[in-house]
Tab-separated table of C-alpha atoms in Angstrom:
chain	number	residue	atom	x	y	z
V	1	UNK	CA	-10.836	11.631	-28.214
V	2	UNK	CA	-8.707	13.995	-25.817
V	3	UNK	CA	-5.332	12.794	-27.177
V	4	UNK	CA	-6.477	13.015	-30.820
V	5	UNK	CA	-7.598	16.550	-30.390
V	6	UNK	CA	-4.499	17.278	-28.237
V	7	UNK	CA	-2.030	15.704	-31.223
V	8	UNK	CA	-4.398	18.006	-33.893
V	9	UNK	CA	-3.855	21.137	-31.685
V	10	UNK	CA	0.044	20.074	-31.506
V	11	UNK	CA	0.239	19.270	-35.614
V	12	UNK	CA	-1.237	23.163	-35.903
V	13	UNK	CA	0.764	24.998	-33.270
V	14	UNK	CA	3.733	22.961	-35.033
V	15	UNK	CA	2.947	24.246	-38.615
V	16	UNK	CA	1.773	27.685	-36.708
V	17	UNK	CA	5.005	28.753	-35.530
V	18	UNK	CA	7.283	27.059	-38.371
V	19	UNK	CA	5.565	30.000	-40.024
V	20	UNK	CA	6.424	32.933	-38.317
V	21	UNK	CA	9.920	31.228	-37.934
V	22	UNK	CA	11.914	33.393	-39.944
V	23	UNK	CA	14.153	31.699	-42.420
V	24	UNK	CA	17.401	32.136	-43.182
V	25	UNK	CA	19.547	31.542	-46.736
V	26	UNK	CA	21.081	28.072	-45.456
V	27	UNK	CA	17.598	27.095	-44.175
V	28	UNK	CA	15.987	28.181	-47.663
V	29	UNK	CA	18.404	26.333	-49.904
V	30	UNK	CA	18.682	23.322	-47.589
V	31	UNK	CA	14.742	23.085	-47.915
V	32	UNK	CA	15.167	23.855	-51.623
V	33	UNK	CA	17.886	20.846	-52.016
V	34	UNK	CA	15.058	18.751	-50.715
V	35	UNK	CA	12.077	19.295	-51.850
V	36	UNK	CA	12.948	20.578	-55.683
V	37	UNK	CA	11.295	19.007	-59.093
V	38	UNK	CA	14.555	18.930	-60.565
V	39	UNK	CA	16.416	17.108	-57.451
V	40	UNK	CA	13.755	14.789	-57.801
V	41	UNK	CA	14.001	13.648	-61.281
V	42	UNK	CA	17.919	13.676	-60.781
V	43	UNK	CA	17.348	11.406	-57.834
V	44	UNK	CA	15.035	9.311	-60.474
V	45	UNK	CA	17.620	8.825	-63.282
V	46	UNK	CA	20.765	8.286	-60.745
V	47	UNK	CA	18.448	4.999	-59.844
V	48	UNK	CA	18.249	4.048	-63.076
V	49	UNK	CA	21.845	4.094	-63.786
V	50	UNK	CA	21.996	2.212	-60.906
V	51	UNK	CA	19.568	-0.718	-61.764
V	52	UNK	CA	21.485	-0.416	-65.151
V	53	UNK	CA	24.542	-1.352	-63.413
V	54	UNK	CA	22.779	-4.070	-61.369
V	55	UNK	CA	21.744	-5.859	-64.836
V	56	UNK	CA	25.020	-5.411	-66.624
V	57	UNK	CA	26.522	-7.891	-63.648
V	58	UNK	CA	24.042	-10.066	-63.821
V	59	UNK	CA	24.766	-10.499	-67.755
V	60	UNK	CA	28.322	-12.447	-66.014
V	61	UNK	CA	25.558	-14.930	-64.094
V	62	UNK	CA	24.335	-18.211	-66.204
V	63	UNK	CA	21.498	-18.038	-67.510
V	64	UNK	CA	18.683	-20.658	-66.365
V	65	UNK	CA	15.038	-21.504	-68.191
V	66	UNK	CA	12.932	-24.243	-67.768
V	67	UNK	CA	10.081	-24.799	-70.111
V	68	UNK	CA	6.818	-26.784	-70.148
V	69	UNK	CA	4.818	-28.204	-73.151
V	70	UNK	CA	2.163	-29.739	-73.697
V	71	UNK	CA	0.916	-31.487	-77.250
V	72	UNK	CA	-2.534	-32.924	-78.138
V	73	UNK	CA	-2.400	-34.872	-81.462
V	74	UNK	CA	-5.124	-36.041	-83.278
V	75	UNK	CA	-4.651	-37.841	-87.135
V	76	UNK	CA	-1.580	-39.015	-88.471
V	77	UNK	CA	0.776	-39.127	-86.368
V	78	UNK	CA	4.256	-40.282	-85.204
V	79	UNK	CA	4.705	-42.822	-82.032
V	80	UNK	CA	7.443	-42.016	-79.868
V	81	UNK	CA	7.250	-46.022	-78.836
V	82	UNK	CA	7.888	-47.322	-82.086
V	83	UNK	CA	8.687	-44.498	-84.244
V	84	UNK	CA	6.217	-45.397	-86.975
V	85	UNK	CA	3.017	-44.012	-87.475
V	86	UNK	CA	-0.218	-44.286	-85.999
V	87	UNK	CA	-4.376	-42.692	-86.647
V	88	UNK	CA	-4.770	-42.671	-83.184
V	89	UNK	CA	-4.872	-39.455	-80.580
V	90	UNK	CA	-2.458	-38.898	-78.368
V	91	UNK	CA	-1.392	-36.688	-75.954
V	92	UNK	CA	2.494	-35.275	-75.225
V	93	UNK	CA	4.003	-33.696	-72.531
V	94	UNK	CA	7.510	-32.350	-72.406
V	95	UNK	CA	9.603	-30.822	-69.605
V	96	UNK	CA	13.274	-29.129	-69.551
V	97	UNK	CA	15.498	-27.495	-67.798
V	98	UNK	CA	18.474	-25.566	-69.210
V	99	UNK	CA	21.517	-23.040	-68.041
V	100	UNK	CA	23.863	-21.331	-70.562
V	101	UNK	CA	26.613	-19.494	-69.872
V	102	UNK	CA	28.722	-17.326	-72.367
V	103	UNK	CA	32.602	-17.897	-71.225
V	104	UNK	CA	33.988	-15.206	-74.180
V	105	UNK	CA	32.671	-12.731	-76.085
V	106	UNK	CA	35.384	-9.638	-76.719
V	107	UNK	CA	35.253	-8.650	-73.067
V	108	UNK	CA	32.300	-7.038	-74.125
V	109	UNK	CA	30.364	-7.582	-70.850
V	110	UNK	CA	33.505	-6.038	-68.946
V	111	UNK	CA	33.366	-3.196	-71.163
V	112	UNK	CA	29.596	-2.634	-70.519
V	113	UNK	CA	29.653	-3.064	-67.021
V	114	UNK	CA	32.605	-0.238	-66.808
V	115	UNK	CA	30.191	1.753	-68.785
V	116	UNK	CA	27.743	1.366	-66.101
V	117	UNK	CA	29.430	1.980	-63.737
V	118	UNK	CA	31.215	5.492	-65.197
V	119	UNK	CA	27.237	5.901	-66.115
V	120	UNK	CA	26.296	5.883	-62.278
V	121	UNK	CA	29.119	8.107	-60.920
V	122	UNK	CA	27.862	10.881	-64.048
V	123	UNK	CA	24.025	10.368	-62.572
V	124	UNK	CA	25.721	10.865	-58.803
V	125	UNK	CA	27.552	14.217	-60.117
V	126	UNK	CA	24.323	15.021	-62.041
V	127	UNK	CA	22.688	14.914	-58.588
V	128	UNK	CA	24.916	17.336	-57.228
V	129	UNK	CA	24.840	19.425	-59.772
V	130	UNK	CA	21.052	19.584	-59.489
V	131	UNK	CA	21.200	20.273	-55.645
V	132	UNK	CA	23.718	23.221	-56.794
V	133	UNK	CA	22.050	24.995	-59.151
V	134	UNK	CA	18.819	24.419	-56.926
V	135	UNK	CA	20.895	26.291	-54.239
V	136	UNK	CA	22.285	29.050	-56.687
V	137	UNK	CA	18.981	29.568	-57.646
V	138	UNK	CA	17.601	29.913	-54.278
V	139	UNK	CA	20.586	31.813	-53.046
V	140	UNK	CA	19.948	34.277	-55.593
V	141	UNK	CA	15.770	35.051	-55.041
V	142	UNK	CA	17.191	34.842	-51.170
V	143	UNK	CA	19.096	37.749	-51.885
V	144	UNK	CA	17.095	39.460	-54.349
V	145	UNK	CA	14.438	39.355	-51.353
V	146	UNK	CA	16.812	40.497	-48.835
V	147	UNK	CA	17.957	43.516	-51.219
V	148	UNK	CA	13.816	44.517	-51.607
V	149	UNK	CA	13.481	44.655	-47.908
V	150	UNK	CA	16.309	46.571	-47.352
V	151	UNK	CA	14.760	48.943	-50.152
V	152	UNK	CA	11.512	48.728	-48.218
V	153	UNK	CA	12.999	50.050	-44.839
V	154	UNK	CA	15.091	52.684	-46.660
V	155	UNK	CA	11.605	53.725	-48.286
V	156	UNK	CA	9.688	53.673	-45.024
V	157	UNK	CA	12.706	55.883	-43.207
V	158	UNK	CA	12.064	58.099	-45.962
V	159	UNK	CA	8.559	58.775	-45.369
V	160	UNK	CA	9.062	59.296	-41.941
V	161	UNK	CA	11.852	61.983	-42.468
V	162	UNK	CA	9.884	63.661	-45.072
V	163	UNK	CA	6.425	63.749	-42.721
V	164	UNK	CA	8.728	65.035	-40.105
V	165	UNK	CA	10.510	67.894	-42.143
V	166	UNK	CA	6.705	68.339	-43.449
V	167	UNK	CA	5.533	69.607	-40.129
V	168	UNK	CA	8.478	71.613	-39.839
V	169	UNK	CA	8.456	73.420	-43.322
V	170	UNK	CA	4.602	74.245	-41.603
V	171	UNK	CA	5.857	75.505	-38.683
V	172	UNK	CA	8.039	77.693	-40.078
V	173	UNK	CA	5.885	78.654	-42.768
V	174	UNK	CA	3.258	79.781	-40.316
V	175	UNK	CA	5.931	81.958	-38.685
V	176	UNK	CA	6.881	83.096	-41.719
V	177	UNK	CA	10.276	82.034	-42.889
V	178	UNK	CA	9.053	79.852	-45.205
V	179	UNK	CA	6.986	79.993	-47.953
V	180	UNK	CA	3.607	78.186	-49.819
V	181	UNK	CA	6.060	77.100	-52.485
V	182	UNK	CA	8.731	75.521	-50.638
V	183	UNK	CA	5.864	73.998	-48.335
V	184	UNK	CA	4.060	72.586	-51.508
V	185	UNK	CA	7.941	70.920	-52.593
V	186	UNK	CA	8.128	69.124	-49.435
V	187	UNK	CA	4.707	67.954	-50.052
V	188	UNK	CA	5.647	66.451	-53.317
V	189	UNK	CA	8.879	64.883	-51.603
V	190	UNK	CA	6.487	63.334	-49.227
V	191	UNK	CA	4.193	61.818	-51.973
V	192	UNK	CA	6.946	60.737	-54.319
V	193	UNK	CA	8.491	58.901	-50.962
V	194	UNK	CA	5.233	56.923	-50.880
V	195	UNK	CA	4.981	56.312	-54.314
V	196	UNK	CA	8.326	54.590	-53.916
V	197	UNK	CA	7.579	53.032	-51.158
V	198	UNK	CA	4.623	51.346	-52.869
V	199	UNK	CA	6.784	50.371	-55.716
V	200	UNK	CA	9.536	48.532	-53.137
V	201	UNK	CA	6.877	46.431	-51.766
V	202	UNK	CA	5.339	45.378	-55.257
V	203	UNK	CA	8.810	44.393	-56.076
V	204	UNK	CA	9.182	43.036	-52.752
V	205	UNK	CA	6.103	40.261	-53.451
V	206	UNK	CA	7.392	39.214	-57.058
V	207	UNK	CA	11.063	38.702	-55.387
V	208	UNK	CA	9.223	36.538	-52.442
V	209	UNK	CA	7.024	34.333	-55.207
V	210	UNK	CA	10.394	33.914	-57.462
V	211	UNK	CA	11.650	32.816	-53.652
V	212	UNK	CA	8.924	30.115	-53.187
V	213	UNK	CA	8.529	28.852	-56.624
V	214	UNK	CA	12.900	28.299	-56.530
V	215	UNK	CA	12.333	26.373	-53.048
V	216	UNK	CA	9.053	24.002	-54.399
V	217	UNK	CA	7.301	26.071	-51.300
V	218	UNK	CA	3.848	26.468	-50.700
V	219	UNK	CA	2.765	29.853	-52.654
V	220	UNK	CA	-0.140	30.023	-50.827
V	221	UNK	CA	1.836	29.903	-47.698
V	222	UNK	CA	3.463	32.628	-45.893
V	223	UNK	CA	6.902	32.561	-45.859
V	224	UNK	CA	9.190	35.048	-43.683
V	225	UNK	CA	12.970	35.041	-44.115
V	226	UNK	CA	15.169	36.422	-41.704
V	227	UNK	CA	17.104	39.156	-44.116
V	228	UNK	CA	18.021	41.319	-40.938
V	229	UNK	CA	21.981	40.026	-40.909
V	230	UNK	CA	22.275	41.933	-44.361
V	231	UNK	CA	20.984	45.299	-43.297
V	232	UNK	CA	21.802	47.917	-40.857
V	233	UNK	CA	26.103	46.835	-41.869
V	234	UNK	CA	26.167	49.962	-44.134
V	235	UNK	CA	28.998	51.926	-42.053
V	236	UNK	CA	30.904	48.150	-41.779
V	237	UNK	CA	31.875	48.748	-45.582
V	238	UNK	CA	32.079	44.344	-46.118
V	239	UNK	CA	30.181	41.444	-46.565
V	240	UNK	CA	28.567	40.412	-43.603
V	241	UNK	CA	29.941	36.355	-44.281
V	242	UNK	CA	33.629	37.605	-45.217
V	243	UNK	CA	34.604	39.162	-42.010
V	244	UNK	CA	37.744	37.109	-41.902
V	245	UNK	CA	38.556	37.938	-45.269
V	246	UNK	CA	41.026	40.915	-46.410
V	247	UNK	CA	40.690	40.985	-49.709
V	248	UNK	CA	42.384	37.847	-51.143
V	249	UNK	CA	44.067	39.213	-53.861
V	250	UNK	CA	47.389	37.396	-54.188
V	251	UNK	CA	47.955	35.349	-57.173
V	252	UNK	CA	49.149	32.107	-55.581
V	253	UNK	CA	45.811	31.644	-53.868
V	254	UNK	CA	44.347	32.802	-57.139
V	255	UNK	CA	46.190	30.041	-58.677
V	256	UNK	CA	45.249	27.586	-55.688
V	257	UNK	CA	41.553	28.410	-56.693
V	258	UNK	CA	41.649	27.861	-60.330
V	259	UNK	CA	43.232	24.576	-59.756
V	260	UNK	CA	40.256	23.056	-57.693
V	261	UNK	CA	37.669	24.107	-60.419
V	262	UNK	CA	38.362	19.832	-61.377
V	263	UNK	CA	35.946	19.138	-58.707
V	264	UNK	CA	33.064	21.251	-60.054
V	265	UNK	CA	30.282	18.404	-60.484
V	266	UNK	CA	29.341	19.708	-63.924
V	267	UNK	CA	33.063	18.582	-65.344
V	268	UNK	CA	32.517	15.473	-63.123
V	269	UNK	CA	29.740	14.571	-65.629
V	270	UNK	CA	31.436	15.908	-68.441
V	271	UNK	CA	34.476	13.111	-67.455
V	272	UNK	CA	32.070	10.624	-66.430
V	273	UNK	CA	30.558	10.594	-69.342
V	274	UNK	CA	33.422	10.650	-72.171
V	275	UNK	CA	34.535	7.355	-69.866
V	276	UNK	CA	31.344	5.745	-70.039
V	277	UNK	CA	31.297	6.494	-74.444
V	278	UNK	CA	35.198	5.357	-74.246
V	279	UNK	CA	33.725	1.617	-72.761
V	280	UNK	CA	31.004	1.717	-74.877
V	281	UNK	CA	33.034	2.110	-78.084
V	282	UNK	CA	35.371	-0.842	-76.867
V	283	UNK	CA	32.025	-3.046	-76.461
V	284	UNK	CA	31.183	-2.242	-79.799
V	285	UNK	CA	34.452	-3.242	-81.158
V	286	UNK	CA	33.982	-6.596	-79.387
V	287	UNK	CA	31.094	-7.390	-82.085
V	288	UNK	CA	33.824	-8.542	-84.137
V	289	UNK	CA	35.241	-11.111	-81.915
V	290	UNK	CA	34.040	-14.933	-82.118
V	291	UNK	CA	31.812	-15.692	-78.940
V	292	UNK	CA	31.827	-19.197	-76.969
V	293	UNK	CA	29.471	-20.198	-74.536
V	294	UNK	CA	28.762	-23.126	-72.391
V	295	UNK	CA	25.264	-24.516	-71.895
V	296	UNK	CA	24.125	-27.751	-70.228
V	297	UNK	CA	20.321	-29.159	-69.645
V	298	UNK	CA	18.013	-31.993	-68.759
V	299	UNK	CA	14.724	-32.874	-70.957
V	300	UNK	CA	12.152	-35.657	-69.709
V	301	UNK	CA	8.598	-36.572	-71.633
V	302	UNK	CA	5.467	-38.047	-70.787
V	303	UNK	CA	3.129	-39.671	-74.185
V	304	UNK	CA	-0.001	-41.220	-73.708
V	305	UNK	CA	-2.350	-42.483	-76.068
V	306	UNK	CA	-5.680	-41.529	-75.194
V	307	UNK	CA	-8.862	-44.126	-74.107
V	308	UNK	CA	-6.309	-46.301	-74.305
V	309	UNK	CA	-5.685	-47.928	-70.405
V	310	UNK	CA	-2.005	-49.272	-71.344
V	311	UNK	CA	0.975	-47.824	-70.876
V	312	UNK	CA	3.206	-46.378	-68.951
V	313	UNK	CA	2.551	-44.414	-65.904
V	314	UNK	CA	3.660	-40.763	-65.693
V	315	UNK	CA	6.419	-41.247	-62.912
V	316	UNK	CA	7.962	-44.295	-65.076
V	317	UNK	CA	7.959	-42.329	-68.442
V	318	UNK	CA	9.385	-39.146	-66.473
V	319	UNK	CA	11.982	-40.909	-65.222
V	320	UNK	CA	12.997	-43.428	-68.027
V	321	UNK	CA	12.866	-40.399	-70.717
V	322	UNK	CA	15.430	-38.481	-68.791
V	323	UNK	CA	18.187	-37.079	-70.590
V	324	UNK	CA	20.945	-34.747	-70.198
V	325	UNK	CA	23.469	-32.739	-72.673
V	326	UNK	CA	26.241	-30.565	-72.206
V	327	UNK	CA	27.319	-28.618	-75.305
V	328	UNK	CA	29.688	-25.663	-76.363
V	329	UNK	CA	28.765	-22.991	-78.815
V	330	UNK	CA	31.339	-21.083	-80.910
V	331	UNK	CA	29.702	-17.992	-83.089
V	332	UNK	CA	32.177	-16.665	-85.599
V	333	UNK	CA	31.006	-12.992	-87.116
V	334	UNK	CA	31.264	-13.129	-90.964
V	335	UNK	CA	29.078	-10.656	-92.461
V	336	UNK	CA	26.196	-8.609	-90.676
V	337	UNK	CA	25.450	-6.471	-93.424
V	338	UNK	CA	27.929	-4.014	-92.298
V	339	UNK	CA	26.227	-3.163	-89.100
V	340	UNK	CA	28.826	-4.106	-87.015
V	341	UNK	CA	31.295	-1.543	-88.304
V	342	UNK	CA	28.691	0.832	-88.594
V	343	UNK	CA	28.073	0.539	-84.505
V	344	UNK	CA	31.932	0.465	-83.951
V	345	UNK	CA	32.184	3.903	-86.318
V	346	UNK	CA	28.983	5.727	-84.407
V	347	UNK	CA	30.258	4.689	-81.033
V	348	UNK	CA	33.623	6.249	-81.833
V	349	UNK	CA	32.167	9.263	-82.406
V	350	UNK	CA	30.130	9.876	-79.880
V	351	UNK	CA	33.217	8.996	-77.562
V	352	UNK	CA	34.904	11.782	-79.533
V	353	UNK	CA	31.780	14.080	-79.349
V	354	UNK	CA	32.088	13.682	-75.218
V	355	UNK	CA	35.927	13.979	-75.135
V	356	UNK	CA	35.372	17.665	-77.161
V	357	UNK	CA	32.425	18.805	-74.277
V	358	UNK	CA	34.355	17.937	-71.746
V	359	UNK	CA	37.944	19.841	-72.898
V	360	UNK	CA	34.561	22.909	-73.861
V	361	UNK	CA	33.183	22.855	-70.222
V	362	UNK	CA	36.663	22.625	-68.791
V	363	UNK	CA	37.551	25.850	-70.349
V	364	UNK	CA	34.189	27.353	-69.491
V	365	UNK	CA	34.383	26.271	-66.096
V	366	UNK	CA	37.708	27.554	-65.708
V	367	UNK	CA	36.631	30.761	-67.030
V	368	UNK	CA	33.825	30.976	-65.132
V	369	UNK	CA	35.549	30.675	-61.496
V	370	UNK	CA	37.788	33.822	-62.693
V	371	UNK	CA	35.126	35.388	-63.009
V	372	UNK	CA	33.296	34.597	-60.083
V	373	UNK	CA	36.628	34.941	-57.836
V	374	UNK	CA	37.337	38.698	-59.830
V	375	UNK	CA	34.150	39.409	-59.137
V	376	UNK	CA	34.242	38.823	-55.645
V	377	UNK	CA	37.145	40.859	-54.767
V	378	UNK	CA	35.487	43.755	-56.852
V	379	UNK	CA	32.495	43.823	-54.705
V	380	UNK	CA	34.444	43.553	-51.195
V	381	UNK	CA	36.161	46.243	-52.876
V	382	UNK	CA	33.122	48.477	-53.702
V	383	UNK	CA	31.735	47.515	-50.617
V	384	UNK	CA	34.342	49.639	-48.715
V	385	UNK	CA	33.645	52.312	-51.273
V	386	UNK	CA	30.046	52.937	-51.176
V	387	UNK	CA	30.215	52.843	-47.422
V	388	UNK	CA	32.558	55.936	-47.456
V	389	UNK	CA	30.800	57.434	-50.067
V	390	UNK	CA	27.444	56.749	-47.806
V	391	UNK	CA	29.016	58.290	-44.694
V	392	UNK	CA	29.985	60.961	-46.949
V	393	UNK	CA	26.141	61.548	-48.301
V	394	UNK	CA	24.873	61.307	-45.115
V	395	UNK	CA	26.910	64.417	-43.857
V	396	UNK	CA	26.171	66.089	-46.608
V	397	UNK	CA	22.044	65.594	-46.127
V	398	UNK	CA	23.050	66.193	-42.425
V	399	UNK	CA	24.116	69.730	-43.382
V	400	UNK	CA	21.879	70.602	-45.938
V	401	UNK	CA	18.937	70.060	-43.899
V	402	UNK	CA	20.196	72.139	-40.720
V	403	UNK	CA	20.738	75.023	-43.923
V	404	UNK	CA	17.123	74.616	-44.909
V	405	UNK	CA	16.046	74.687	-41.991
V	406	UNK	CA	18.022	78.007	-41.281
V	407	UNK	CA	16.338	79.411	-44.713
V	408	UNK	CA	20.459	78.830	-45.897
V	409	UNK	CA	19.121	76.104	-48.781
V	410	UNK	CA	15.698	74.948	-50.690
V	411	UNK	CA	13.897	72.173	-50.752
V	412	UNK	CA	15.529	71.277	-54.003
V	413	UNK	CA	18.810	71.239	-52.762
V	414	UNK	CA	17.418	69.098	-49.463
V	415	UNK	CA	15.901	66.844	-51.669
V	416	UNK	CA	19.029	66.327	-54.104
V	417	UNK	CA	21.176	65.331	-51.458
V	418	UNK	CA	18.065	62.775	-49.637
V	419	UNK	CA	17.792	61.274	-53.242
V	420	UNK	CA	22.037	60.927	-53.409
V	421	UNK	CA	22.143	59.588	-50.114
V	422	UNK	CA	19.001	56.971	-50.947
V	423	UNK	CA	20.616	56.014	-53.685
V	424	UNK	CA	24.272	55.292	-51.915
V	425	UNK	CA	22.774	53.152	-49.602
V	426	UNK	CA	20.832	51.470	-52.007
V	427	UNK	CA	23.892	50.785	-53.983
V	428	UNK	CA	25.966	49.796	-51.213
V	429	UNK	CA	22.440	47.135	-49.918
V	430	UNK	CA	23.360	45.770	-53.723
V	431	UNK	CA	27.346	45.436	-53.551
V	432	UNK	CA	26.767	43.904	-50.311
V	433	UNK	CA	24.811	41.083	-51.538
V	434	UNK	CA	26.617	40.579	-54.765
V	435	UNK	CA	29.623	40.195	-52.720
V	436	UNK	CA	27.789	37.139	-50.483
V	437	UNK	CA	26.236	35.697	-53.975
V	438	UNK	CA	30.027	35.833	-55.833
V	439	UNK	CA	31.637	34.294	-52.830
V	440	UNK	CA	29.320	31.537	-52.504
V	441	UNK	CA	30.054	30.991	-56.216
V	442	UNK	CA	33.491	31.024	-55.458
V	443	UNK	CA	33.204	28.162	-53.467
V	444	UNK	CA	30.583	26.597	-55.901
V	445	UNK	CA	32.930	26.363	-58.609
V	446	UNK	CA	35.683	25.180	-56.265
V	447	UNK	CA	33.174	21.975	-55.717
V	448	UNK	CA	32.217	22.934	-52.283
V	449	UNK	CA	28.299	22.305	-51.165
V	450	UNK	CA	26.804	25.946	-50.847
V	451	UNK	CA	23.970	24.455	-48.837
V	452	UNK	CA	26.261	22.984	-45.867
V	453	UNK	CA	28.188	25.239	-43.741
């Protein structure tokens, strides 16, 4: 009883403190890789193409049957002693064993098993794919979380500067150098900053349930994520994962990058799957080839007639009826009511159909990572931008409130420059992340894993 309640208490504090473990992006998409519905159901049809490949090469093994029969004749019948006929009932029993194997038939059987095979390295790049959008997905509610929060502290610094410059517009109004109306403006600051702060943290619970539901986590669980390494960098002016980069801008990497896009899993499947149409059109053709197969069996009987207490016993007759045969087949295709070249002409053009999505997802692909990789040197650009302009802004408040305070501004003028500076950091929070989310793309659509550092 102890060590049961001592292993419950362990399973709780376990679950307790995984918890209020804070989580970061790799941890999120990692758990996201594993537990997805998609993932899953990838996982599910790669082991079908698998067991499809397992039964194609056993279609090159012979083929063995053995059958069992059993005959109960009453009337007219045939006796298999003298071959004549006889009114009396009797009773048969047959056995046999056979094996068949087909030696040619149009290499059709190659061509199929190539087709399953191409089919089960498409369902392996389908998996990947799967675990990569899963991870793009959870990379971007990760950051759309992360971006909230930051929103949320900005907020709650905002309150407390307004509650502070509250008591002081008080102060000085009850001395005299301010008055009711600039009081009763730094009151509304102070409500609208709660307002907004209210509005963050509503947006701040749909981001974290757009979070869960992308990872397959518990929504009735509490998840924390640790978002800290994206905020507080705002005077850094780069994203806080490209420290070691300076702005790769030069066109041979550029050209470097475009030319690994081949490994993006999505043309993987694209390629894997024209192959697998290419071998099934060739199996198709094979229809019109002549097939010859091998086949060789034994056959034994047992006859009785019944109430009858002569004849021969059942080890005799199964030995004495033994036979064997070994035979060759030859099938030569004359006319199948055109179905043959019907097959031949649909498999054609479904090869053709794959060859055109997979030159149409090159391109896109290709297109894509330019994007992704222009993108990315935007942001780092704007990142060192908006942090200027923030350090800027934040002077500017800096001064304007040390004016108000001498009776040198209003609270309008205090306020435009708080809502200018609110709004730089917010934007540089946002170029930030957009720079982390476009480089991990970068490296998506160079065929990298996202979810493995």
């Amino acid at each position: 009883m102890k060590q049961t309640i001592l292993c419950v208490l362990m399973v709780l504090c376990s679950d307790y403190l995984q918890a209020q473990t804070a989580w970061t992006m790799l941890q999120c998409m990692q758990y996201a890789v594993e537990h997805n519905h998609e993932v899953k159901r990838a996982e599910l049809e790669l082991d079908n193409y698998r067991a499809q490949k397992t039964g194609t090469a056993g279609r090159f093994l012979p083929a063995v049957e053995a059958n069992i029969g059993a005959h109960y004749n009453f009337g007219r019948a045939i006796d298999p002693e003298t071959n004549g006929y006889t009114d009396v009932n009797t009773f048969y029993n047959g056995y046999s064993l056979q094996a068949s194997l087909p030696v040619f038939d149009g290499f059709s059987r190659v061509h199929a098993l190539k087709a399953a095979k191409a089919s089960e390295l498409m369902g392996q790049s389908a998996l990947q794919q799967s675990r990569s959008q899963t991870a793009l997905s959870v990379l971007q509610a990760f950051t759309d979380v992360a971006y909230y929060e930051g929103l949320v502290k900005m907020a709650r610094e905002k309150i407390e500067e307004t509650t502070l410059l509250l008591q002081q517009t008080r102060v000085l109004e009850e001395v005299g150098r301010k008055s009711r109306a600039e009081v009763a403006q730094v009151e509304a600051q102070k409500a609208e900053a709660d307002y907004e702060l209210t509005r963050q943290q509503n947006l701040l619970a749909s981001a974290m349930l757009e979070l869960k539901k992308s990872m397959a986590f518990p929504l009735s669980e509490e998840l924390r994520v640790k978002s800290e390494e994206f905020h507080g960098r705002e005077t850094e002016g780069r994203d806080p994962y490209s420290a070691e980069v300076s702005l790769p801008c030069d066109s041979s990497l550029f050209t470097l990058h475009s030319s690994l896009s081949s490994l993006h899993s999505s043309l993987q499947v694209a390629r894997y799957q024209m192959q697998a149409s290419r071998h099934e059109w060739r199996q198709a053709r094979a229809a019109l080839f002549p097939t010859l197969s091998l086949s060789a069996g034994l056959n034994t009987t047992y006859y009785h007639t019944l109430h009858a207490n002569s004849g021969q016993s059942f080890h005799a007759q199964f030995k004495n009826n033994m036979g064997e045969y070994v035979g060759i087949t030859l099938s030569i295709p004359l006319f199948d009511r055109l179905q043959t070249v019907t097959s031949i002409r649909r498999a054609k053009n479904n090869y053709r159909i794959a060859r055109e999505n997979y030159e149409q997802k090159r391109l896109e692909l290709e297109k894509l990572s330019r994007e992704a990789w222009q993108d990315w040197i935007g942001y780092l650009k704007q990142t060192e931008q908006m942090a200027k302009k923030v350090e800027a802004d934040s002077l500017s408040h800096q001064l304007t409130r040390r004016q108000f305070e001498e009776g040198l501004s209003t609270a309008i003028d205090l306020q435009t420059t708080s809502t200018q500076l609110q709004k730089s950091r917010a934007m540089l929070l946002q170029c930030q992340l957009m720079a982390i989310v476009k480089k991990q793309l970068v490296r998506y659509y160079q065929g990298k894993t996202i979810w493995t550092e």
